[in-house]
Short mmCIF file of C-alpha atoms in Angstrom, two decimals:
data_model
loop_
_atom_site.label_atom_id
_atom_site.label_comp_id
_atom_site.label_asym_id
_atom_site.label_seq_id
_atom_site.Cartn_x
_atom_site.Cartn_y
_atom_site.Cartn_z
CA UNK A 1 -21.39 -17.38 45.08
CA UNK A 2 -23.33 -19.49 47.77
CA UNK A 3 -24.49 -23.07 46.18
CA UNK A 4 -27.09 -24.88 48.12
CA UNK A 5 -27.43 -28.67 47.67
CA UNK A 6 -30.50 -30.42 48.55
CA UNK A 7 -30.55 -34.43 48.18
CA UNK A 8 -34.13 -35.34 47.72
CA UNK A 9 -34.97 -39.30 49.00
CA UNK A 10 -36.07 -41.51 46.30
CA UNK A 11 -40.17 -42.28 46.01
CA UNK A 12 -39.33 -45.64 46.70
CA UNK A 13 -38.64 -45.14 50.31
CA UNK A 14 -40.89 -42.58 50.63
CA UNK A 15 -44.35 -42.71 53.08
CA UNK A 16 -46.04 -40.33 51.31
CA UNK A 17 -44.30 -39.02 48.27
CA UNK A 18 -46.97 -36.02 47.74
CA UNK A 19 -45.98 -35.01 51.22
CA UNK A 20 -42.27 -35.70 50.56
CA UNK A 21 -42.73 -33.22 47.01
CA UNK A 22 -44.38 -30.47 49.26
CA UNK A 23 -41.79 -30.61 51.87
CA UNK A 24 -39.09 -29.77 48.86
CA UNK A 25 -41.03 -27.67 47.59
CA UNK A 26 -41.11 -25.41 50.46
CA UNK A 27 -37.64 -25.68 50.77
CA UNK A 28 -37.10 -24.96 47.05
CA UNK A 29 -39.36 -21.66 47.48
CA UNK A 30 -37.38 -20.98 50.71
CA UNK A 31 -33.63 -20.76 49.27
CA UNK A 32 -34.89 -19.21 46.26
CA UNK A 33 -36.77 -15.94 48.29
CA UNK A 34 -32.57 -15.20 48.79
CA UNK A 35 -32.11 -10.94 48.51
CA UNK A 36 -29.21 -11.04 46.61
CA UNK A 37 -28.71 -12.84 43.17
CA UNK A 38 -25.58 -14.47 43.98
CA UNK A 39 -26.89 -18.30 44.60
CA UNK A 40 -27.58 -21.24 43.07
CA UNK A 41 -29.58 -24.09 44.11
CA UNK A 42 -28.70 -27.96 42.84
CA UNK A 43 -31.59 -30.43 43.84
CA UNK A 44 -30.64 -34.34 43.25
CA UNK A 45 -33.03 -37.25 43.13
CA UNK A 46 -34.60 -39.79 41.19
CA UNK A 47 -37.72 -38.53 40.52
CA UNK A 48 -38.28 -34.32 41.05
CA UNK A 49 -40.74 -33.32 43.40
CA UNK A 50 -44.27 -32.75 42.12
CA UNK A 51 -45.65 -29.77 41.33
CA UNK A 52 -42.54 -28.46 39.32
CA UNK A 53 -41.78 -25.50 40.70
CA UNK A 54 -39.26 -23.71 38.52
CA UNK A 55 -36.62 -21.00 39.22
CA UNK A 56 -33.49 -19.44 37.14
CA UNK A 57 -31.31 -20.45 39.63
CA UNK A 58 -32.15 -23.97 40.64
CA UNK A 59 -30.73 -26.93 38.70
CA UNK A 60 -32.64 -30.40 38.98
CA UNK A 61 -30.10 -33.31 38.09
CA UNK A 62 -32.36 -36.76 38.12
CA UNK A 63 -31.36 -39.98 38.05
CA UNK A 64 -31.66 -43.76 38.23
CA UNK A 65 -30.36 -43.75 41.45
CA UNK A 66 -30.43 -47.95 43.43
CA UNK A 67 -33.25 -47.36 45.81
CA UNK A 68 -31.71 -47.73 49.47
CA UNK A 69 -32.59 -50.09 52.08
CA UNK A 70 -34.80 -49.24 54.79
CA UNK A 71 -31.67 -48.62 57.09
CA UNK A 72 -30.03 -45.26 58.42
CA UNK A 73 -26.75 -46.50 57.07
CA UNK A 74 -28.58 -47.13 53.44
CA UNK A 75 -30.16 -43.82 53.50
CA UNK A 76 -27.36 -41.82 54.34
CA UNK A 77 -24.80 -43.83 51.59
CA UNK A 78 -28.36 -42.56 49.28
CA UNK A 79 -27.73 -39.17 50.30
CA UNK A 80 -24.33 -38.83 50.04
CA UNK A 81 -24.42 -40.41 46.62
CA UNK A 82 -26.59 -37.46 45.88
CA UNK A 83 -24.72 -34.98 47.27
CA UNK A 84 -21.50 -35.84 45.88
CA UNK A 85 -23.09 -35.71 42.01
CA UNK A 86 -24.22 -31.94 43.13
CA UNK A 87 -20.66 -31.05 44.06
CA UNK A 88 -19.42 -32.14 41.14
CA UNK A 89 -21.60 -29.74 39.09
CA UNK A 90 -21.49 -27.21 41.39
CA UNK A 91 -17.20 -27.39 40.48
CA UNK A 92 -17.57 -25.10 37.97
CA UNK A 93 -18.33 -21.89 40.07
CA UNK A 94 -15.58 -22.47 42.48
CA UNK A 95 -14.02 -20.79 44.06
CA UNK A 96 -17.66 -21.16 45.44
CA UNK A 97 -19.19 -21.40 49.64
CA UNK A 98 -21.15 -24.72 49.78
CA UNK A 99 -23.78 -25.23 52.06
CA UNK A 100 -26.24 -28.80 52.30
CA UNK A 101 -30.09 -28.36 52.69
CA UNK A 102 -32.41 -31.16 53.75
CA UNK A 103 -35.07 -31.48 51.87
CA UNK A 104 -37.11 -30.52 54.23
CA UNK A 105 -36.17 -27.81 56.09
CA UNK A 106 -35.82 -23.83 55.75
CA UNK A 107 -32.86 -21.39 55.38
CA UNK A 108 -32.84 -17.10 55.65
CA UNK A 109 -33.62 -15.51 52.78
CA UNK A 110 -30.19 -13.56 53.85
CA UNK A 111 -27.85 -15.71 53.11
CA UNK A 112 -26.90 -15.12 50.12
CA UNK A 113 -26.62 -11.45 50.75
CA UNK A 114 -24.25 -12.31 53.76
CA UNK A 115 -22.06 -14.77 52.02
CA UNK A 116 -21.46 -12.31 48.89
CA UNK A 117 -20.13 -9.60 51.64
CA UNK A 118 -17.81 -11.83 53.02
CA UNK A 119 -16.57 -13.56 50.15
CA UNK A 120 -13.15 -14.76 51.25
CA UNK A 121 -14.37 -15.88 54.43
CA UNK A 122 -14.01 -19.73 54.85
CA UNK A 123 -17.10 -20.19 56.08
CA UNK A 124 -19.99 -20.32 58.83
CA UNK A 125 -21.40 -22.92 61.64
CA UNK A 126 -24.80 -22.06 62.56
CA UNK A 127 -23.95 -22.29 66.48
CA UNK A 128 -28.14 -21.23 66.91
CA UNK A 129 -31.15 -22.23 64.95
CA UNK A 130 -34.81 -22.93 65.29
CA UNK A 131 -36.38 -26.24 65.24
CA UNK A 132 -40.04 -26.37 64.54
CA UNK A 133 -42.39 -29.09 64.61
CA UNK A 134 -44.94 -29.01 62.00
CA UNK A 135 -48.32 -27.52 62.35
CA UNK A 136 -46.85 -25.82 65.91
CA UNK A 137 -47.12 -22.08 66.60
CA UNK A 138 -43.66 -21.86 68.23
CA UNK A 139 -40.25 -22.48 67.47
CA UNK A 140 -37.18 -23.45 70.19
CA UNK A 141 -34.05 -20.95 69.64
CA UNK A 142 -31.79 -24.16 69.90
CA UNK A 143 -27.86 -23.74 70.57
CA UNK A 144 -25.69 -26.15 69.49
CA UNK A 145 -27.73 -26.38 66.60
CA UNK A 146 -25.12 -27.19 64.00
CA UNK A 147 -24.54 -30.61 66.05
CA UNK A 148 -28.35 -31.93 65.66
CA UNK A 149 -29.47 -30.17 62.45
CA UNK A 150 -27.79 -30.92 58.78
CA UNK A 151 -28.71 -28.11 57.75
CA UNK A 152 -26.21 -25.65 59.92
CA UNK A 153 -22.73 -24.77 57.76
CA UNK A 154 -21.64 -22.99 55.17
CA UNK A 155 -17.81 -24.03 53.65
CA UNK A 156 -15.43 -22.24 51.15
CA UNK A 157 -14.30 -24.58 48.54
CA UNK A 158 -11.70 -24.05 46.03
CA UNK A 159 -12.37 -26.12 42.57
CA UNK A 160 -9.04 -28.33 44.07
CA UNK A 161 -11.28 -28.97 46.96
CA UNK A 162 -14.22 -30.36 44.85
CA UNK A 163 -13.76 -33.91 43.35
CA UNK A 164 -14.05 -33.27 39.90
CA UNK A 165 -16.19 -36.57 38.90
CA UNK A 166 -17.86 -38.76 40.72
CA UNK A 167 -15.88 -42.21 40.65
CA UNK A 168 -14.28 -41.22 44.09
CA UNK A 169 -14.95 -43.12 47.40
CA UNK A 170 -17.50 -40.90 49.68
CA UNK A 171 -14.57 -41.08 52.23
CA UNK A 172 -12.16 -39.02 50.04
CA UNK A 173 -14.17 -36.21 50.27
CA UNK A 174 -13.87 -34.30 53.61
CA UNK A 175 -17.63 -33.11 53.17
CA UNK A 176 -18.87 -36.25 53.44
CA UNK A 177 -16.17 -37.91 55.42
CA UNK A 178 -17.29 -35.21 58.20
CA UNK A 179 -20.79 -35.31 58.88
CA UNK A 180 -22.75 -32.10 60.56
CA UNK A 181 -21.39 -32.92 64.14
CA UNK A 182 -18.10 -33.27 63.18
CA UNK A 183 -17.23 -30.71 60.15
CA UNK A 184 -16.34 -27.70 62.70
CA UNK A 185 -13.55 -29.68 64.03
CA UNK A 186 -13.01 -31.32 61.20
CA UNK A 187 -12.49 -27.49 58.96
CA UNK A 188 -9.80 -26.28 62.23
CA UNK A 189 -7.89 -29.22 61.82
CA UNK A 190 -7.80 -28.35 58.05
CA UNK A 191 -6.84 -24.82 59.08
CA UNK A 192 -9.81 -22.88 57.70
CA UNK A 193 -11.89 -22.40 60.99
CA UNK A 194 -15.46 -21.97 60.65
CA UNK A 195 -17.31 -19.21 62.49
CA UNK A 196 -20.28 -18.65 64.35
CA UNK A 197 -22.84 -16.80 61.85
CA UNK A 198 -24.05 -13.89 63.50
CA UNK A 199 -27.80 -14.89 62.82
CA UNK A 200 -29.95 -17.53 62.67
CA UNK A 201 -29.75 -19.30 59.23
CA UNK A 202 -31.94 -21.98 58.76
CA UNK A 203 -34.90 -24.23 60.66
CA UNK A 204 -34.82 -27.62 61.36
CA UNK A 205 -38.23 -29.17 60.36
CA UNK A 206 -39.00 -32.28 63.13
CA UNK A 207 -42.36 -34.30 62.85
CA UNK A 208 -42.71 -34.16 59.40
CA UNK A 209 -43.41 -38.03 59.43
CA UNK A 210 -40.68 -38.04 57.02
CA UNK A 211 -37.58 -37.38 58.74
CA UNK A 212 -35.34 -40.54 59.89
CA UNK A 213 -33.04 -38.67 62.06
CA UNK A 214 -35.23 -37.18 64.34
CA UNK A 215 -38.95 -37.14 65.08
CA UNK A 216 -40.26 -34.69 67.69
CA UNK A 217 -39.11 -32.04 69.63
CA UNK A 218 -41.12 -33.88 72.64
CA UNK A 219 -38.71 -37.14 72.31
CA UNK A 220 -35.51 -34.85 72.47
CA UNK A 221 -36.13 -33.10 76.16
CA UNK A 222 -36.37 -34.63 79.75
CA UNK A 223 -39.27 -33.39 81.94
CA UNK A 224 -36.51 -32.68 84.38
CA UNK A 225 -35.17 -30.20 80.93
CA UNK A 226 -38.25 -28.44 80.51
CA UNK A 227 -38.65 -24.72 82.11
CA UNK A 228 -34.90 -24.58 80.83
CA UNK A 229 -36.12 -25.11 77.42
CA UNK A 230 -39.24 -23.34 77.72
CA UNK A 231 -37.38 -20.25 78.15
CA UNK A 232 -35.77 -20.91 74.41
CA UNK A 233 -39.53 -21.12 72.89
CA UNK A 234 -40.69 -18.13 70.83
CA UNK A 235 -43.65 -17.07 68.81
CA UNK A 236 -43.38 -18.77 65.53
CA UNK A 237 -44.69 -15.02 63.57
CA UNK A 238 -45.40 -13.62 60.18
CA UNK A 239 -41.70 -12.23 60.20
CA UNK A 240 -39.59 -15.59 61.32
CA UNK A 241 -42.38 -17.29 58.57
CA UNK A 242 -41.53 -14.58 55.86
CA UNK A 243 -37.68 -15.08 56.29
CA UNK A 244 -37.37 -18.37 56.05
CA UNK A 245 -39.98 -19.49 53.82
CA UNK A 246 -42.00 -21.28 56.51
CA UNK A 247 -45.33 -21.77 54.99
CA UNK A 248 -48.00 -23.73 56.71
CA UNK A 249 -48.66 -27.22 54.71
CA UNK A 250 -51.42 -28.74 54.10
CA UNK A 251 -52.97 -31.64 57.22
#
């Protein structure tokens, strides 16, 4: 069974929570159009987005959460707080393949139906992906994907694999002791090499005025870059919008 995770930021440090609830939501919507029943979905935070969407396989654990600081550092210690009380219910349908969501991006509605077929795999890097800014009409067919976007792997855990409450330090847990850029090495060294997935699996959202990792495709690229990564632009159409959930928000 493929468990996503989605940390959701507190309101607190939020610019605009009603934006922040219709990102997730979109996300929500987007791992939940999965083809094959074999998923769940665990979304953490201290207050759930609004607009309550609802769906037999998604789980909403809130909490009193502290509110971070206004720092990277605080935000990510947030998010791995949040992540680590998902794993910890998500223990009980190990043997299990993990994979973290932002809570603002989109993943293939395939997924699912891919894991389940290769069940004893140990698991994926997403080696390509689109990044879209919001409102645009294209997306870039980025490679290297899985070392920019969160939202890019796909482990096999074993319940031994998954801490089993959540007094342990962040760093004794190899998901969160490895972050994004880091985890393919990270799952050789462990012996239980990750592969390439043969498609693209998820987009990575940019300009959403919420993200604190990265802001615009524009900032990313030199001018001296460009026509090379022109030639990685495509279409953003009704099919890459149908499989991965990418519906247009409101201005």
């Amino acid at each position: 069974m493929l468990i996503f995770v989605v940390p959701l930021q507190s309101p607190a440090v939020s610019r605009d929570w009603q934006k922040v609830s219709r990102l997730a939501e979109r996300t929500l919507r987007s791992i939940c159009a999965q083809t094959c029943a074999e998923f769940r979905v665990i979304l953490v935070c201290n207050q759930r987005p609004a607009g309550g969407f609802t769906h037999p396989a998604l789980t909403i654990i809130e909490d009193d959460f502290p509110t971070p600081g206004d720092s990277r550092d605080d935000r990510m210690i947030d998010k791995g707080r949040k992540i680590l009380r998902a794993v910890v219910h998500a223990r009980q349908w190990a043997p299990l393949h993990l994979m973290l969501v932002d809570a603002d991006d989109c993943v293939s509605r395939e997924l699912a139906r891919f894991v389940e077929a290769h069940r004893t795999e140990d698991g994926w890097h997403f080696h390509t992906g689109y990044v879209h800014d919001q409102h645009s009409r294209w997306v870039l067919r980025k490679h290297g994907f899985h070392l920019v976007c969160g939202t890019s792997h796909i482990l096999r855990c074993e319940a031994e694999d998954l801490p089993a409450h959540t007094a342990v330090e962040e760093s004794d847990f190899w998901v969160l002791s490895n972050g994004h850029p880091h985890i393919v090495n990270a799952m050789k060294h462990r012996g239980t090499p990750l592969a390439p997935l043969p498609f693209i699996g998820s987009i990575y959202n940019t300009a959403t005025g919420e993200n604190f990792a990265a802001s615009s495709l524009h900032q990313w690229y030199s001018r001296r870059m460009l026509f090379r990564k022109f030639l990685n632009f495509r279409p953003l159409t009704t099919r890459i919008r149908n499989e991965f959930g990418l519906t247009e928000l409101p201005t």
